[in-house]
Amino acid sequence: MAVATEETIRTVVQEVLAQLAQSGGAATVAKGDGDWGVFQTVDDAVAAATEGFEKLRAATLETRAKIVAIVKRICDEQAEELGRAEMDETRIGRLDHKIEKLKIVKLVPGVEFLRSDAQSGDHGLTVTEYAPFGVIGTITPVTHSLPTLAGNVISMVSAGNTLVVNPHPSGARIACEGVRRFNRAIYEETGLENLITIIEKPTIESAQEIFQHRGVRLLCVTGGPGVARAAMASRKRAIVAGPGNPPVVVDETADIENAAKSIVQGAAYDNNLLCIGEKEVFAVCRVFDSLMEAVGRHGGYLLNRDQIEQLTRIAFSPPEKPGGHAVLNRDLVGKDPAVLAEQIGVQVPAGTQILYGETDVSNPFVAEEQMMPFIPFVRCRDADEAIQLAKEYEHNYRHTAIIHSRNVRNMTRMGRLMDTTLFIKNGPCMAGLGLGGEGYLSYSIATPTGEGVTNPLTFTRVRRCVMVDDLRII
Ligand code: NAD
């Protein structure tokens, strides 16, 4: 057994003292009675996140970059285990994509996205800097519980903020586990605590408490229409990443093979859980039949009219009041194509990516955000009709729209009319988030409130610092 020398003992003691000094004198226990950032009440979580913010404020930008690197590293190295845990808990989507969505968290931009702007002139120098808000109330969806949380942490902490998270109740276990792992590693490497806090048993009431809490400076909400409305009705500034129902237009000039491949790739991803995912297709009659054949070659399984009717009856119930929305059967959300097919007595070949078939616009799969891998294809007279229908069934969410075309006028006309946050031409939906297209990744795309694909600058206050003097050197 090695005997510790006086020198090694001195080094160990110095390291312990340095750690204690960095953590403000606390021992290795997390503050605020939390369990590495996991709290039972909103008050406790906000208090701990406020204390975390004060410490982060005093830390260097290099420390923020280190925190971002830790979150990216954990998502990458532990993607398999965490992805599996998310799949086991939520029971929606596809395991391969749950894992991939964590692996690609490293593509979310961090501290390098921040910048300062300067203006010099006869009257001196003005510097514009991008400062943090403080504690951000964050709501995450069940469709990508941990990836959204991790992406939000990267954007928000890069900008110097801390978080109090109300996760979706059906994805809360994995969200809390992620927070524990992030916080523990952050503490070990930087001595900082409670930069991310989370409510262990989230409810609508705890979300409301966060919306109202005096200690919360800003809200960032990722979810469907209910939570988007609730956040915008609160008295706080809210960055809202709301629902979508992305239409795809295919005109007669499209590369049909590429269109079919792209539609299948986007719609099949995580069993069509993506808010940007292709949800319904409007194709002109001149290419309709060849498009349908091509989708079959790329992993689609074609359903006939009777089979579509049966599936529709299982997937939706009639509207609760006349003129209302068909009600989505949540039990089928995010299920495999084989599971949907089984419901109507159909066996599909292994490797089937999506189910698809021809419908008219009265089928609720067209109007509703189905979040399951059956894609309705609607036959249209011409590009004008296809674009008009795309506009109607996107419901002005202004989220995402896609066109496959080589006709620049059709592309431009559709882009203008749709007015969506993401408009993708000749690629799958994910090209809009830097995956096969140019640009960067985020899991929160702020649609009704207009901030777009969120990034660290989204979560900053713009501050101006002015010096009046004779500072020009030119
Ligand atoms: P959801 O609306 O059911 O839940 C989202 C979150 O909001 C959850 O944490 C939930 O607990 C909470 N919530 C729901 N109603 C609330 C209310 N009235 N008050 C306070 N909190 C409330 O959505 P989901 O099924 O988890 O996720 C899918 C939806 O989210 C889809 O509509 C999808 O388009 C959208 N989404 C959007 C983006 C984007 O970036 N724009 C990203 C992912 C998902």
Coordinates of C-alpha atoms and ligand atoms in Angstrom, one line a residue:
M1 CA 0.0 0.0 0.0
A2 CA 1.4 3.4 -0.9
V3 CA 2.0 5.7 2.0
A4 CA 0.8 9.3 1.5
T5 CA 3.6 11.8 1.6
E6 CA 3.3 15.2 3.3
E7 CA 3.3 16.7 -0.2
T8 CA 0.3 14.6 -1.4
I9 CA -1.7 15.3 1.8
R10 CA -1.1 19.1 1.3
T11 CA -2.3 18.9 -2.3
V12 CA -5.5 17.0 -1.3
V13 CA -6.2 19.5 1.5
Q14 CA -5.6 22.4 -0.9
E15 CA -8.0 20.9 -3.5
V16 CA -10.8 20.4 -0.9
L17 CA -10.4 24.0 0.4
A18 CA -10.5 25.3 -3.2
Q19 CA -13.7 23.4 -3.9
L20 CA -15.3 24.6 -0.7
A21 CA -14.3 28.2 -1.5
Q22 CA -15.8 27.8 -5.0
S23 CA -19.1 26.4 -3.7
G24 CA -19.4 29.3 -1.2
G25 CA -18.5 27.1 1.7
A26 CA -21.0 24.3 1.1
A27 CA -20.0 20.7 1.3
T28 CA -20.8 18.3 -1.5
V29 CA -24.5 18.3 -0.8
A30 CA -26.7 20.2 -3.3
K31 CA -28.4 23.4 -1.9
G32 CA -32.0 24.2 -1.2
D33 CA -32.8 20.6 -0.1
G34 CA -32.8 19.7 -3.7
D35 CA -31.6 16.4 -5.1
W36 CA -29.1 17.7 -7.7
G37 CA -31.6 20.2 -8.9
V38 CA -34.7 18.1 -8.6
F39 CA -37.3 19.8 -6.4
Q40 CA -40.7 19.2 -5.0
T41 CA -42.0 22.8 -5.0
V42 CA -41.8 25.7 -7.4
D43 CA -40.7 28.1 -4.6
D44 CA -37.8 25.9 -3.7
A45 CA -36.7 25.4 -7.3
V46 CA -36.9 29.1 -8.1
A47 CA -35.0 30.0 -4.9
A48 CA -32.2 27.6 -5.8
A49 CA -32.1 28.7 -9.4
T50 CA -31.9 32.3 -8.3
E51 CA -28.9 31.5 -6.1
G52 CA -27.4 29.5 -9.0
F53 CA -27.9 32.6 -11.2
E54 CA -26.0 34.8 -8.8
K55 CA -23.0 32.4 -8.9
L56 CA -23.1 32.0 -12.6
R57 CA -23.1 35.8 -13.0
A58 CA -19.8 35.9 -11.2
A59 CA -18.3 33.1 -13.2
T60 CA -16.3 33.5 -16.4
L61 CA -17.5 33.0 -20.0
E62 CA -15.0 30.1 -20.1
T63 CA -17.0 28.5 -17.2
R64 CA -20.2 28.8 -19.2
A65 CA -18.5 27.2 -22.2
K66 CA -17.3 24.4 -19.9
I67 CA -20.9 23.8 -18.7
V68 CA -22.2 23.6 -22.3
A69 CA -19.4 21.1 -23.1
I70 CA -20.5 19.0 -20.1
V71 CA -24.1 18.9 -21.2
K72 CA -23.1 18.0 -24.8
R73 CA -20.7 15.3 -23.6
I74 CA -23.3 13.6 -21.4
C75 CA -25.9 13.6 -24.1
D76 CA -23.4 12.1 -26.6
E77 CA -21.7 9.6 -24.4
Q78 CA -24.8 8.4 -22.5
A79 CA -27.2 8.7 -25.5
E80 CA -27.9 5.0 -25.6
E81 CA -28.8 4.6 -22.0
L82 CA -30.7 7.9 -21.7
G83 CA -32.5 7.4 -25.0
R84 CA -33.6 3.9 -24.0
A85 CA -34.9 5.3 -20.6
E86 CA -36.9 8.1 -22.5
M87 CA -38.4 5.4 -24.8
D88 CA -39.3 3.1 -21.8
E89 CA -41.0 6.0 -20.0
T90 CA -42.8 7.8 -22.8
R91 CA -43.5 4.7 -25.0
I92 CA -43.8 6.9 -28.1
G93 CA -41.4 7.3 -31.0
R94 CA -38.5 5.1 -32.1
L95 CA -35.5 4.1 -30.1
D96 CA -33.0 4.7 -32.8
H97 CA -34.2 8.3 -33.1
K98 CA -34.5 8.8 -29.4
I99 CA -30.8 8.0 -29.2
E100 CA -29.9 10.1 -32.3
K101 CA -31.8 13.1 -30.9
L102 CA -29.5 13.1 -27.9
K103 CA -26.3 12.5 -29.9
I104 CA -27.0 15.6 -32.1
V105 CA -27.5 17.9 -29.1
K106 CA -23.8 18.7 -29.7
L107 CA -25.0 20.7 -32.8
V108 CA -26.9 23.2 -30.7
P109 CA -24.9 26.5 -30.6
G110 CA -23.4 27.6 -27.3
V111 CA -21.3 30.6 -26.0
E112 CA -19.7 31.2 -29.3
F113 CA -23.0 32.4 -30.6
L114 CA -22.9 35.5 -28.3
R115 CA -21.3 38.6 -29.5
S116 CA -20.9 42.3 -28.7
D117 CA -21.6 45.1 -31.2
A118 CA -19.7 48.3 -31.2
Q119 CA -20.2 51.7 -32.9
S120 CA -17.6 54.4 -32.9
G121 CA -18.0 58.0 -34.2
D122 CA -17.4 61.7 -33.5
H123 CA -19.3 61.4 -30.2
G124 CA -17.5 58.4 -28.7
L125 CA -18.0 54.7 -28.5
T126 CA -21.2 52.6 -27.9
V127 CA -21.0 49.0 -27.1
T128 CA -24.1 46.8 -27.2
E129 CA -23.9 43.7 -25.1
Y130 CA -26.2 40.7 -24.7
A131 CA -27.0 40.1 -21.0
P132 CA -28.9 37.3 -19.2
F133 CA -32.4 37.7 -17.9
G134 CA -32.0 35.5 -14.7
V135 CA -34.2 32.5 -14.0
I136 CA -36.2 31.3 -17.0
G137 CA -39.3 29.2 -16.5
T138 CA -39.1 26.4 -19.0
I139 CA -41.9 24.0 -20.2
T140 CA -40.8 20.9 -22.2
P141 CA -42.9 18.4 -24.3
V142 CA -43.2 14.7 -24.0
T143 CA -42.2 14.2 -27.7
H144 CA -38.5 15.1 -27.0
S145 CA -38.3 15.4 -23.2
L146 CA -34.6 15.3 -22.5
P147 CA -33.4 16.6 -25.9
T148 CA -35.5 19.8 -25.5
L149 CA -34.4 20.2 -22.0
A150 CA -30.7 19.8 -22.9
G151 CA -31.0 22.1 -25.9
N152 CA -32.7 24.7 -23.7
V153 CA -29.9 24.4 -21.1
I154 CA -27.3 25.0 -23.7
S155 CA -29.0 28.1 -25.2
M156 CA -30.0 29.6 -21.8
V157 CA -26.9 28.9 -19.8
S158 CA -24.6 30.1 -22.6
A159 CA -26.4 33.4 -22.3
G160 CA -25.9 33.4 -18.5
N161 CA -29.4 32.3 -17.3
T162 CA -30.5 29.5 -15.0
L163 CA -33.7 27.4 -15.4
V164 CA -36.7 26.1 -13.5
V165 CA -38.2 23.4 -15.7
N166 CA -41.7 22.0 -15.6
P167 CA -41.4 18.9 -17.8
H168 CA -44.3 17.0 -19.3
P169 CA -45.6 14.6 -16.6
S170 CA -45.2 11.6 -19.0
G171 CA -41.5 12.4 -19.6
A172 CA -40.6 13.8 -16.2
R173 CA -38.6 10.8 -14.9
I174 CA -36.0 11.0 -17.8
A175 CA -36.0 14.8 -17.6
C176 CA -35.1 14.7 -13.9
E177 CA -32.5 12.0 -14.4
G178 CA -30.9 14.2 -17.1
V179 CA -30.9 17.2 -14.7
R180 CA -29.3 15.2 -11.9
R181 CA -26.5 14.0 -14.3
F182 CA -25.9 17.5 -15.7
N183 CA -25.8 19.2 -12.3
R184 CA -23.6 16.6 -10.7
A185 CA -21.0 16.9 -13.5
I186 CA -21.3 20.7 -13.5
Y187 CA -20.7 20.8 -9.8
E188 CA -17.7 18.4 -10.0
E189 CA -16.1 20.4 -12.7
T190 CA -17.0 24.0 -11.8
G191 CA -18.3 24.0 -8.2
L192 CA -21.5 25.7 -9.5
E193 CA -24.9 24.3 -8.3
N194 CA -28.6 24.5 -9.3
L195 CA -28.1 26.1 -12.7
I196 CA -30.9 23.7 -13.8
T197 CA -33.7 23.1 -11.5
I198 CA -36.8 20.9 -12.2
I199 CA -40.1 19.9 -10.6
E200 CA -40.1 16.2 -9.9
K201 CA -43.9 15.8 -10.1
P202 CA -45.0 18.4 -12.6
T203 CA -48.7 19.4 -13.0
I204 CA -50.6 22.1 -14.8
E205 CA -50.8 23.9 -11.5
S206 CA -47.0 23.9 -11.0
A207 CA -46.7 25.2 -14.6
Q208 CA -49.1 28.0 -13.6
E209 CA -47.1 28.7 -10.5
I210 CA -44.0 29.2 -12.6
F211 CA -45.9 31.4 -15.0
Q212 CA -46.9 33.6 -12.0
H213 CA -43.7 33.5 -9.9
R214 CA -42.0 36.8 -9.1
G215 CA -38.6 35.2 -9.3
V216 CA -39.0 34.0 -12.9
R217 CA -38.0 36.7 -15.4
L218 CA -38.9 35.0 -18.7
L219 CA -40.8 32.0 -20.0
C220 CA -39.9 29.5 -22.7
V221 CA -42.6 27.1 -23.6
T222 CA -42.4 24.2 -26.0
G223 CA -45.6 22.3 -26.6
G224 CA -49.1 22.2 -28.2
P225 CA -51.9 24.8 -28.5
G226 CA -53.1 24.6 -24.8
V227 CA -49.7 25.5 -23.2
A228 CA -48.9 28.0 -26.0
R229 CA -52.2 29.9 -25.2
A230 CA -51.6 29.6 -21.4
A231 CA -48.1 31.1 -21.6
M232 CA -49.2 33.9 -23.9
A233 CA -52.0 34.7 -21.5
S234 CA -49.6 35.0 -18.5
R235 CA -48.3 38.5 -17.6
K236 CA -44.7 37.5 -18.3
R237 CA -42.8 37.8 -21.6
A238 CA -43.0 34.3 -23.2
I239 CA -41.0 32.7 -26.0
V240 CA -43.4 30.2 -27.4
A241 CA -42.4 27.2 -29.5
G242 CA -45.9 26.1 -30.4
P243 CA -47.6 23.4 -32.5
G244 CA -47.5 22.9 -36.3
N245 CA -49.2 20.9 -39.0
P246 CA -46.5 21.1 -41.7
P247 CA -47.9 20.7 -45.3
V248 CA -45.9 19.5 -48.2
V249 CA -46.6 20.7 -51.8
V250 CA -45.3 18.6 -54.7
D251 CA -45.7 20.3 -58.1
E252 CA -45.2 18.9 -61.7
T253 CA -41.5 20.1 -61.9
A254 CA -40.4 18.3 -58.7
D255 CA -37.7 15.6 -58.6
I256 CA -40.2 12.9 -57.7
E257 CA -37.6 10.4 -56.4
N258 CA -36.1 13.0 -54.1
A259 CA -39.6 14.3 -53.0
A260 CA -40.7 10.7 -52.1
K261 CA -37.5 9.9 -50.2
S262 CA -37.6 13.3 -48.3
I263 CA -41.2 12.9 -47.4
V264 CA -40.6 9.4 -46.0
Q265 CA -37.4 10.4 -44.2
G266 CA -39.1 13.4 -42.4
A267 CA -42.5 11.8 -41.7
A268 CA -40.9 8.6 -40.4
Y269 CA -38.6 10.3 -38.0
D270 CA -39.4 9.3 -34.4
N271 CA -42.7 8.0 -35.9
N272 CA -43.7 11.5 -36.9
L273 CA -43.4 13.2 -33.5
L274 CA -41.4 16.1 -34.8
C275 CA -43.3 19.4 -34.8
I276 CA -41.5 20.1 -38.1
G277 CA -42.4 16.7 -39.6
E278 CA -44.3 16.3 -42.8
K279 CA -48.0 15.8 -41.8
E280 CA -49.9 16.0 -45.1
V281 CA -49.0 16.1 -48.8
F282 CA -50.7 18.1 -51.6
A283 CA -49.5 16.9 -54.9
V284 CA -50.6 18.0 -58.4
C285 CA -52.5 15.4 -60.4
R286 CA -49.8 15.3 -63.2
V287 CA -47.3 13.6 -60.9
F288 CA -49.6 12.2 -58.2
D289 CA -49.5 8.6 -59.3
S290 CA -45.7 8.5 -59.9
L291 CA -45.2 10.1 -56.5
M292 CA -47.3 7.5 -54.8
E293 CA -45.3 4.7 -56.5
A294 CA -42.0 6.4 -55.5
V295 CA -43.1 6.6 -51.8
G296 CA -43.6 2.9 -51.9
R297 CA -40.0 2.4 -53.1
H298 CA -38.7 4.4 -50.2
G299 CA -40.3 2.6 -47.3
G300 CA -44.0 3.6 -47.5
Y301 CA -46.8 1.1 -47.2
L302 CA -49.8 2.1 -49.3
L303 CA -53.3 1.7 -47.6
N304 CA -56.4 1.4 -49.7
R305 CA -59.6 3.5 -49.2
D306 CA -61.2 0.9 -46.8
Q307 CA -58.1 0.5 -44.7
I308 CA -57.7 4.3 -44.4
E309 CA -61.3 4.6 -43.3
Q310 CA -60.8 2.0 -40.6
L311 CA -57.6 3.6 -39.4
T312 CA -59.2 7.1 -39.3
R313 CA -62.0 5.7 -37.2
I314 CA -59.5 4.3 -34.7
A315 CA -57.2 7.4 -34.7
F316 CA -59.9 10.0 -34.3
S317 CA -63.2 10.4 -32.6
P318 CA -65.8 12.9 -34.0
P319 CA -65.6 16.5 -32.8
E320 CA -67.2 17.1 -29.4
K321 CA -69.2 20.0 -30.8
P322 CA -70.4 20.7 -34.3
G323 CA -67.7 22.4 -36.4
G324 CA -65.0 21.5 -33.8
H325 CA -61.8 19.5 -34.2
A326 CA -61.8 15.7 -34.5
V327 CA -60.3 14.3 -31.3
L328 CA -57.0 12.6 -31.6
N329 CA -56.6 9.1 -30.0
R330 CA -53.5 9.8 -27.9
D331 CA -52.9 6.1 -27.5
L332 CA -51.7 5.9 -31.1
V333 CA -49.4 8.9 -31.1
G334 CA -45.8 8.0 -31.9
K335 CA -46.6 4.3 -32.5
D336 CA -44.7 2.2 -35.1
P337 CA -46.3 1.8 -38.6
A338 CA -46.6 -1.9 -37.9
V339 CA -48.6 -1.2 -34.7
L340 CA -51.0 1.1 -36.5
A341 CA -51.4 -1.4 -39.3
E342 CA -52.1 -4.2 -36.8
Q343 CA -55.1 -2.2 -35.5
I344 CA -56.7 -2.6 -38.9
G345 CA -55.6 -6.2 -39.5
V346 CA -52.8 -5.4 -41.9
Q347 CA -49.3 -6.9 -41.6
V348 CA -46.6 -4.7 -43.1
P349 CA -43.1 -5.8 -44.2
A350 CA -40.3 -5.3 -41.7
G351 CA -38.6 -2.0 -42.2
T352 CA -41.8 -0.2 -43.2
Q353 CA -41.2 3.5 -42.4
I354 CA -44.6 5.0 -42.9
L355 CA -48.2 4.1 -43.9
Y356 CA -49.7 6.4 -46.6
G357 CA -52.6 6.7 -48.9
E358 CA -54.9 9.0 -50.9
T359 CA -57.5 11.0 -49.0
D360 CA -59.5 14.1 -49.6
V361 CA -59.2 17.2 -47.3
S362 CA -62.2 16.1 -45.2
N363 CA -60.1 13.3 -43.6
P364 CA -58.9 14.5 -40.1
F365 CA -55.4 13.2 -40.9
V366 CA -55.1 16.3 -43.1
A367 CA -56.4 18.9 -40.7
E368 CA -55.0 17.6 -37.4
E369 CA -51.4 17.3 -36.2
Q370 CA -51.6 13.5 -36.0
M371 CA -48.0 12.8 -34.7
M372 CA -48.2 9.2 -36.0
P373 CA -46.8 7.7 -39.2
F374 CA -49.8 7.7 -41.5
I375 CA -49.5 10.4 -44.1
P376 CA -52.5 11.5 -46.2
F377 CA -51.8 12.5 -49.9
V378 CA -54.3 14.8 -51.5
R379 CA -54.6 15.0 -55.3
C380 CA -54.7 18.7 -56.5
R381 CA -55.6 20.2 -59.8
D382 CA -52.5 22.4 -60.0
A383 CA -49.8 24.1 -58.0
D384 CA -52.1 27.0 -57.1
E385 CA -54.7 24.7 -55.6
A386 CA -52.0 22.7 -53.7
I387 CA -50.5 25.9 -52.3
Q388 CA -53.9 27.3 -51.2
L389 CA -54.7 24.0 -49.4
A390 CA -51.3 24.0 -47.7
K391 CA -52.1 27.5 -46.4
E392 CA -55.5 26.5 -45.2
Y393 CA -54.4 23.3 -43.4
E394 CA -51.3 24.8 -41.8
H395 CA -53.9 26.8 -39.8
N396 CA -51.7 29.9 -39.6
Y397 CA -49.5 28.3 -36.9
R398 CA -46.7 29.8 -39.1
H399 CA -44.5 26.9 -38.1
T400 CA -43.2 24.9 -41.1
A401 CA -44.0 24.3 -44.7
I402 CA -42.2 22.3 -47.4
I403 CA -42.3 22.3 -51.2
H404 CA -40.7 20.0 -53.8
S405 CA -40.4 22.0 -57.0
R406 CA -38.0 23.4 -59.6
N407 CA -40.3 26.3 -60.4
V408 CA -38.9 29.3 -58.6
R409 CA -42.2 31.2 -58.9
N410 CA -44.1 28.4 -57.2
M411 CA -41.5 28.3 -54.4
T412 CA -41.6 32.1 -53.9
R413 CA -45.4 32.3 -54.0
M414 CA -45.7 29.5 -51.5
G415 CA -43.0 31.0 -49.2
R416 CA -44.8 34.4 -49.2
L417 CA -48.3 33.0 -48.7
M418 CA -47.4 30.5 -45.9
D419 CA -45.3 33.0 -43.9
T420 CA -44.0 30.1 -41.8
T421 CA -40.9 30.2 -39.5
L422 CA -39.3 27.4 -41.5
F423 CA -39.8 27.0 -45.3
I424 CA -37.9 24.1 -46.8
K425 CA -37.4 23.4 -50.5
N426 CA -36.5 20.1 -52.0
G427 CA -35.4 18.4 -48.7
P428 CA -36.8 16.6 -45.7
C429 CA -38.1 18.7 -42.8
M430 CA -34.9 18.3 -40.7
A431 CA -32.9 20.2 -43.4
G432 CA -34.6 23.2 -41.8
L433 CA -32.7 22.6 -38.5
G434 CA -29.2 22.3 -40.0
L435 CA -29.5 18.5 -40.5
G436 CA -28.7 18.2 -44.2
G437 CA -29.4 21.9 -44.7
E438 CA -27.5 25.0 -43.7
G439 CA -28.1 26.5 -40.3
Y440 CA -28.0 25.4 -36.6
L441 CA -30.0 23.1 -34.5
S442 CA -32.5 23.8 -31.7
Y443 CA -35.4 21.8 -30.3
S444 CA -37.5 24.9 -29.6
I445 CA -38.7 26.8 -32.6
A446 CA -40.5 29.9 -31.4
T447 CA -43.4 30.3 -33.8
P448 CA -46.3 32.5 -32.6
T449 CA -44.0 34.9 -30.7
G450 CA -41.6 35.1 -33.6
E451 CA -38.1 34.5 -32.3
G452 CA -37.6 31.6 -34.7
V453 CA -35.1 28.8 -34.2
T454 CA -34.0 29.7 -30.7
N455 CA -30.3 30.2 -29.8
P456 CA -28.3 31.8 -27.0
L457 CA -29.1 35.4 -28.2
T458 CA -32.9 34.6 -27.9
F459 CA -32.5 34.5 -24.1
T460 CA -30.6 37.8 -23.7
R461 CA -31.5 41.4 -22.8
V462 CA -29.9 43.9 -25.1
R463 CA -27.8 46.4 -23.1
R464 CA -26.1 49.5 -24.4
C465 CA -23.0 51.0 -22.8
V466 CA -21.9 54.5 -24.0
M467 CA -18.7 56.5 -23.5
V468 CA -18.8 60.1 -24.7
D469 CA -15.2 61.2 -25.5
D470 CA -12.7 61.7 -28.2
L471 CA -12.1 58.1 -28.9
R472 CA -11.7 57.9 -32.6
I473 CA -8.3 56.6 -33.7
I474 CA -9.0 57.0 -37.4
Ligands
NAD1 P1 -48.5 19.3 -24.7 O1 -49.0 20.6 -25.2 O2 -49.4 18.2 -24.4 O3 -47.5 19.5 -23.5 C1 -46.4 20.4 -23.6 C2 -46.0 20.9 -22.2 O4 -47.0 21.8 -21.8 C3 -46.0 19.8 -21.1 O5 -45.0 20.0 -20.2 C4 -47.4 19.9 -20.5 O6 -47.4 19.4 -19.2 C5 -47.6 21.4 -20.5 N1 -49.0 21.9 -20.5 C6 -50.0 21.4 -21.3 N2 -51.1 22.2 -21.2 C7 -50.8 23.1 -20.3 C8 -51.5 24.2 -19.7 N3 -52.8 24.5 -20.0 N4 -50.8 25.0 -18.8 C9 -49.5 24.8 -18.5 N5 -48.8 23.7 -19.0 C10 -49.4 22.9 -19.9 O7 -47.6 18.8 -26.0 P2 -46.7 17.5 -26.1 O8 -47.6 16.4 -26.5 O9 -45.9 17.3 -25.0 O10 -45.8 17.9 -27.4 C11 -46.3 17.9 -28.7 C12 -46.7 19.3 -29.1 O11 -45.7 20.2 -28.9 C13 -47.1 19.4 -30.6 O12 -48.2 20.2 -30.7 C14 -45.8 19.9 -31.2 O13 -46.0 20.5 -32.4 C15 -45.3 20.9 -30.2 N6 -43.9 21.1 -30.2 C16 -43.4 22.2 -30.7 C17 -42.1 22.4 -30.8 C18 -41.5 23.7 -31.4 O14 -40.3 23.9 -31.4 N7 -42.3 24.6 -31.9 C19 -41.2 21.5 -30.5 C20 -41.7 20.3 -29.9 C21 -43.1 20.1 -29.8

